[in-house]
GROMACS .gro file of N, CA and C in nm:
model
  198
    1UNK      N    1  -0.347   0.317  -1.230
    1UNK     CA    2  -0.260   0.168  -1.185
    1UNK      C    3  -0.329   0.075  -1.186
    2UNK      N    4  -0.312  -0.003  -1.254
    2UNK     CA    5  -0.390  -0.153  -1.279
    2UNK      C    6  -0.418  -0.253  -1.194
    3UNK      N    7  -0.494  -0.335  -1.206
    3UNK     CA    8  -0.492  -0.423  -1.081
    3UNK      C    9  -0.421  -0.502  -1.027
    4UNK      N   10  -0.320  -0.550  -1.195
    4UNK     CA   11  -0.177  -0.593  -1.153
    4UNK      C   12  -0.102  -0.547  -1.043
    5UNK      N   13  -0.078  -0.390  -1.064
    5UNK     CA   14   0.014  -0.317  -0.988
    5UNK      C   15  -0.067  -0.327  -0.871
    6UNK      N   16  -0.188  -0.278  -0.828
    6UNK     CA   17  -0.270  -0.295  -0.716
    6UNK      C   18  -0.231  -0.448  -0.607
    7UNK      N   19  -0.272  -0.521  -0.702
    7UNK     CA   20  -0.207  -0.689  -0.636
    7UNK      C   21  -0.079  -0.682  -0.609
    8UNK      N   22  -0.009  -0.654  -0.657
    8UNK     CA   23   0.166  -0.635  -0.648
    8UNK      C   24   0.213  -0.559  -0.529
    9UNK      N   25   0.135  -0.443  -0.497
    9UNK     CA   26   0.146  -0.370  -0.378
    9UNK      C   27   0.062  -0.435  -0.250
   10UNK      N   28  -0.067  -0.484  -0.293
   10UNK     CA   29  -0.129  -0.575  -0.165
   10UNK      C   30  -0.042  -0.714  -0.149
   11UNK      N   31  -0.003  -0.771  -0.227
   11UNK     CA   32   0.089  -0.885  -0.213
   11UNK      C   33   0.174  -0.859  -0.114
   12UNK      N   34   0.271  -0.754  -0.142
   12UNK     CA   35   0.407  -0.731  -0.115
   12UNK      C   36   0.359  -0.656   0.065
   13UNK      N   37   0.283  -0.594   0.076
   13UNK     CA   38   0.229  -0.531   0.182
   13UNK      C   39   0.158  -0.663   0.274
   14UNK      N   40   0.122  -0.758   0.239
   14UNK     CA   41   0.053  -0.878   0.329
   14UNK      C   42   0.183  -0.993   0.356
   15UNK      N   43   0.267  -0.975   0.274
   15UNK     CA   44   0.371  -1.075   0.286
   15UNK      C   45   0.528  -1.015   0.339
   16UNK      N   46   0.524  -0.917   0.349
   16UNK     CA   47   0.685  -0.846   0.322
   16UNK      C   48   0.651  -0.746   0.437
   17UNK      N   49   0.683  -0.793   0.565
   17UNK     CA   50   0.688  -0.706   0.687
   17UNK      C   51   0.775  -0.543   0.700
   18UNK      N   52   0.903  -0.579   0.604
   18UNK     CA   53   1.006  -0.456   0.570
   18UNK      C   54   0.880  -0.374   0.492
   19UNK      N   55   0.832  -0.408   0.396
   19UNK     CA   56   0.764  -0.342   0.291
   19UNK      C   57   0.647  -0.273   0.369
   20UNK      N   58   0.572  -0.322   0.441
   20UNK     CA   59   0.478  -0.271   0.544
   20UNK      C   60   0.538  -0.134   0.643
   21UNK      N   61   0.661  -0.153   0.674
   21UNK     CA   62   0.680  -0.041   0.743
   21UNK      C   63   0.715   0.099   0.649
   22UNK      N   64   0.810   0.026   0.518
   22UNK     CA   65   0.820   0.113   0.423
   22UNK      C   66   0.712   0.207   0.395
   23UNK      N   67   0.646   0.150   0.353
   23UNK     CA   68   0.505   0.189   0.283
   23UNK      C   69   0.446   0.344   0.400
   24UNK      N   70   0.414   0.253   0.543
   24UNK     CA   71   0.393   0.347   0.646
   24UNK      C   72   0.441   0.475   0.664
   25UNK      N   73   0.587   0.447   0.611
   25UNK     CA   74   0.688   0.585   0.624
   25UNK      C   75   0.655   0.670   0.494
   26UNK      N   76   0.677   0.621   0.390
   26UNK     CA   77   0.657   0.721   0.263
   26UNK      C   78   0.594   0.578   0.140
   27UNK      N   79   0.486   0.621   0.149
   27UNK     CA   80   0.373   0.521   0.045
   27UNK      C   81   0.438   0.547  -0.076
   28UNK      N   82   0.478   0.688  -0.124
   28UNK     CA   83   0.516   0.690  -0.304
   28UNK      C   84   0.642   0.633  -0.300
   29UNK      N   85   0.721   0.639  -0.193
   29UNK     CA   86   0.891   0.575  -0.242
   29UNK      C   87   0.833   0.449  -0.222
   30UNK      N   88   0.763   0.395  -0.131
   30UNK     CA   89   0.770   0.242  -0.153
   30UNK      C   90   0.674   0.207  -0.243
   31UNK      N   91   0.591   0.249  -0.292
   31UNK     CA   92   0.528   0.177  -0.440
   31UNK      C   93   0.642   0.211  -0.573
   32UNK      N   94   0.721   0.327  -0.538
   32UNK     CA   95   0.806   0.338  -0.654
   32UNK      C   96   0.934   0.242  -0.671
   33UNK      N   97   0.974   0.198  -0.526
   33UNK     CA   98   1.075   0.105  -0.546
   33UNK      C   99   1.010  -0.033  -0.556
   34UNK      N  100   0.885  -0.060  -0.539
   34UNK     CA  101   0.816  -0.167  -0.603
   34UNK      C  102   0.798  -0.199  -0.770
   35UNK      N  103   0.843  -0.044  -0.792
   35UNK     CA  104   0.793  -0.041  -0.981
   35UNK      C  105   0.684  -0.047  -0.991
   36UNK      N  106   0.604   0.051  -0.927
   36UNK     CA  107   0.475   0.094  -0.926
   36UNK      C  108   0.440   0.218  -0.975
   37UNK      N  109   0.424   0.259  -1.083
   37UNK     CA  110   0.379   0.398  -1.130
   37UNK      C  111   0.276   0.463  -1.085
   38UNK      N  112   0.221   0.558  -1.013
   38UNK     CA  113   0.152   0.621  -0.963
   38UNK      C  114   0.086   0.714  -1.038
   39UNK      N  115  -0.045   0.732  -1.042
   39UNK     CA  116  -0.110   0.897  -1.123
   39UNK      C  117  -0.136   0.950  -1.019
   40UNK      N  118  -0.160   1.042  -0.976
   40UNK     CA  119  -0.154   1.183  -0.893
   40UNK      C  120  -0.300   1.122  -0.835
   41UNK      N  121  -0.395   1.108  -0.883
   41UNK     CA  122  -0.503   1.039  -0.824
   41UNK      C  123  -0.490   0.888  -0.745
   42UNK      N  124  -0.407   0.825  -0.793
   42UNK     CA  125  -0.373   0.716  -0.707
   42UNK      C  126  -0.285   0.740  -0.570
   43UNK      N  127  -0.174   0.823  -0.618
   43UNK     CA  128  -0.075   0.885  -0.521
   43UNK      C  129  -0.150   0.919  -0.399
   44UNK      N  130  -0.228   0.997  -0.422
   44UNK     CA  131  -0.335   1.101  -0.334
   44UNK      C  132  -0.429   0.965  -0.275
   45UNK      N  133  -0.488   0.878  -0.307
   45UNK     CA  134  -0.560   0.780  -0.235
   45UNK      C  135  -0.493   0.695  -0.194
   46UNK      N  136  -0.336   0.635  -0.222
   46UNK     CA  137  -0.250   0.587  -0.108
   46UNK      C  138  -0.207   0.677   0.015
   47UNK      N  139  -0.183   0.811  -0.001
   47UNK     CA  140  -0.143   0.904   0.080
   47UNK      C  141  -0.274   0.877   0.214
   48UNK      N  142  -0.391   0.861   0.156
   48UNK     CA  143  -0.500   0.895   0.222
   48UNK      C  144  -0.542   0.762   0.329
   49UNK      N  145  -0.445   0.682   0.304
   49UNK     CA  146  -0.473   0.565   0.400
   49UNK      C  147  -0.431   0.586   0.519
   50UNK      N  148  -0.524   0.528   0.642
   50UNK     CA  149  -0.472   0.559   0.739
   50UNK      C  150  -0.373   0.478   0.836
   51UNK      N  151  -0.260   0.491   0.791
   51UNK     CA  152  -0.119   0.427   0.804
   51UNK      C  153  -0.105   0.383   0.959
   52UNK      N  154  -0.185   0.430   1.072
   52UNK     CA  155  -0.132   0.396   1.170
   52UNK      C  156  -0.242   0.307   1.252
   53UNK      N  157  -0.339   0.248   1.188
   53UNK     CA  158  -0.399   0.136   1.233
   53UNK      C  159  -0.290   0.009   1.195
   54UNK      N  160  -0.341  -0.039   1.302
   54UNK     CA  161  -0.267  -0.184   1.307
   54UNK      C  162  -0.256  -0.270   1.170
   55UNK      N  163  -0.141  -0.368   1.161
   55UNK     CA  164  -0.111  -0.458   1.064
   55UNK      C  165  -0.276  -0.526   1.027
   56UNK      N  166  -0.345  -0.580   1.129
   56UNK     CA  167  -0.438  -0.665   1.112
   56UNK      C  168  -0.572  -0.595   1.090
   57UNK      N  169  -0.625  -0.476   1.135
   57UNK     CA  170  -0.663  -0.364   1.061
   57UNK      C  171  -0.675  -0.343   0.935
   58UNK      N  172  -0.550  -0.252   0.874
   58UNK     CA  173  -0.532  -0.297   0.731
   58UNK      C  174  -0.556  -0.403   0.683
   59UNK      N  175  -0.530  -0.503   0.723
   59UNK     CA  176  -0.544  -0.630   0.620
   59UNK      C  177  -0.684  -0.659   0.650
   60UNK      N  178  -0.772  -0.665   0.721
   60UNK     CA  179  -0.924  -0.636   0.709
   60UNK      C  180  -0.975  -0.551   0.600
   61UNK      N  181  -0.930  -0.437   0.622
   61UNK     CA  182  -0.984  -0.326   0.515
   61UNK      C  183  -0.908  -0.408   0.360
   62UNK      N  184  -0.795  -0.430   0.338
   62UNK     CA  185  -0.783  -0.477   0.210
   62UNK      C  186  -0.847  -0.588   0.137
   63UNK      N  187  -0.864  -0.718   0.281
   63UNK     CA  188  -0.976  -0.810   0.259
   63UNK      C  189  -1.088  -0.791   0.190
   64UNK      N  190  -1.151  -0.695   0.244
   64UNK     CA  191  -1.288  -0.623   0.210
   64UNK      C  192  -1.270  -0.590   0.040
   65UNK      N  193  -1.164  -0.537   0.013
   65UNK     CA  194  -1.161  -0.436  -0.096
   65UNK      C  195  -1.136  -0.524  -0.231
   66UNK      N  196  -1.048  -0.648  -0.171
   66UNK     CA  197  -1.012  -0.752  -0.279
   66UNK      C  198  -1.091  -0.856  -0.272
   0.00000   0.00000   0.00000
C-alpha cells in the first residue's frame, strides 16, 4: 500500500464518521470500497488494529504514525 493509499484511509477515517463505522465492522470491505488495494500483509495489519478503542484514542495513535 502506498503512502497515498494510507493517507486516503486516514483522511477518510478522520473526516467521515460513516467510514469510521464501516472500518470498525469490516476493515477489508471499507478499504476496498474506498478504492484501496491491500496486500495480505497490509490487510493483516489493518485487521490487527484495536477498533474497540474510542475515536479519540485511535486518532491519537494515527497522529503518532503520521
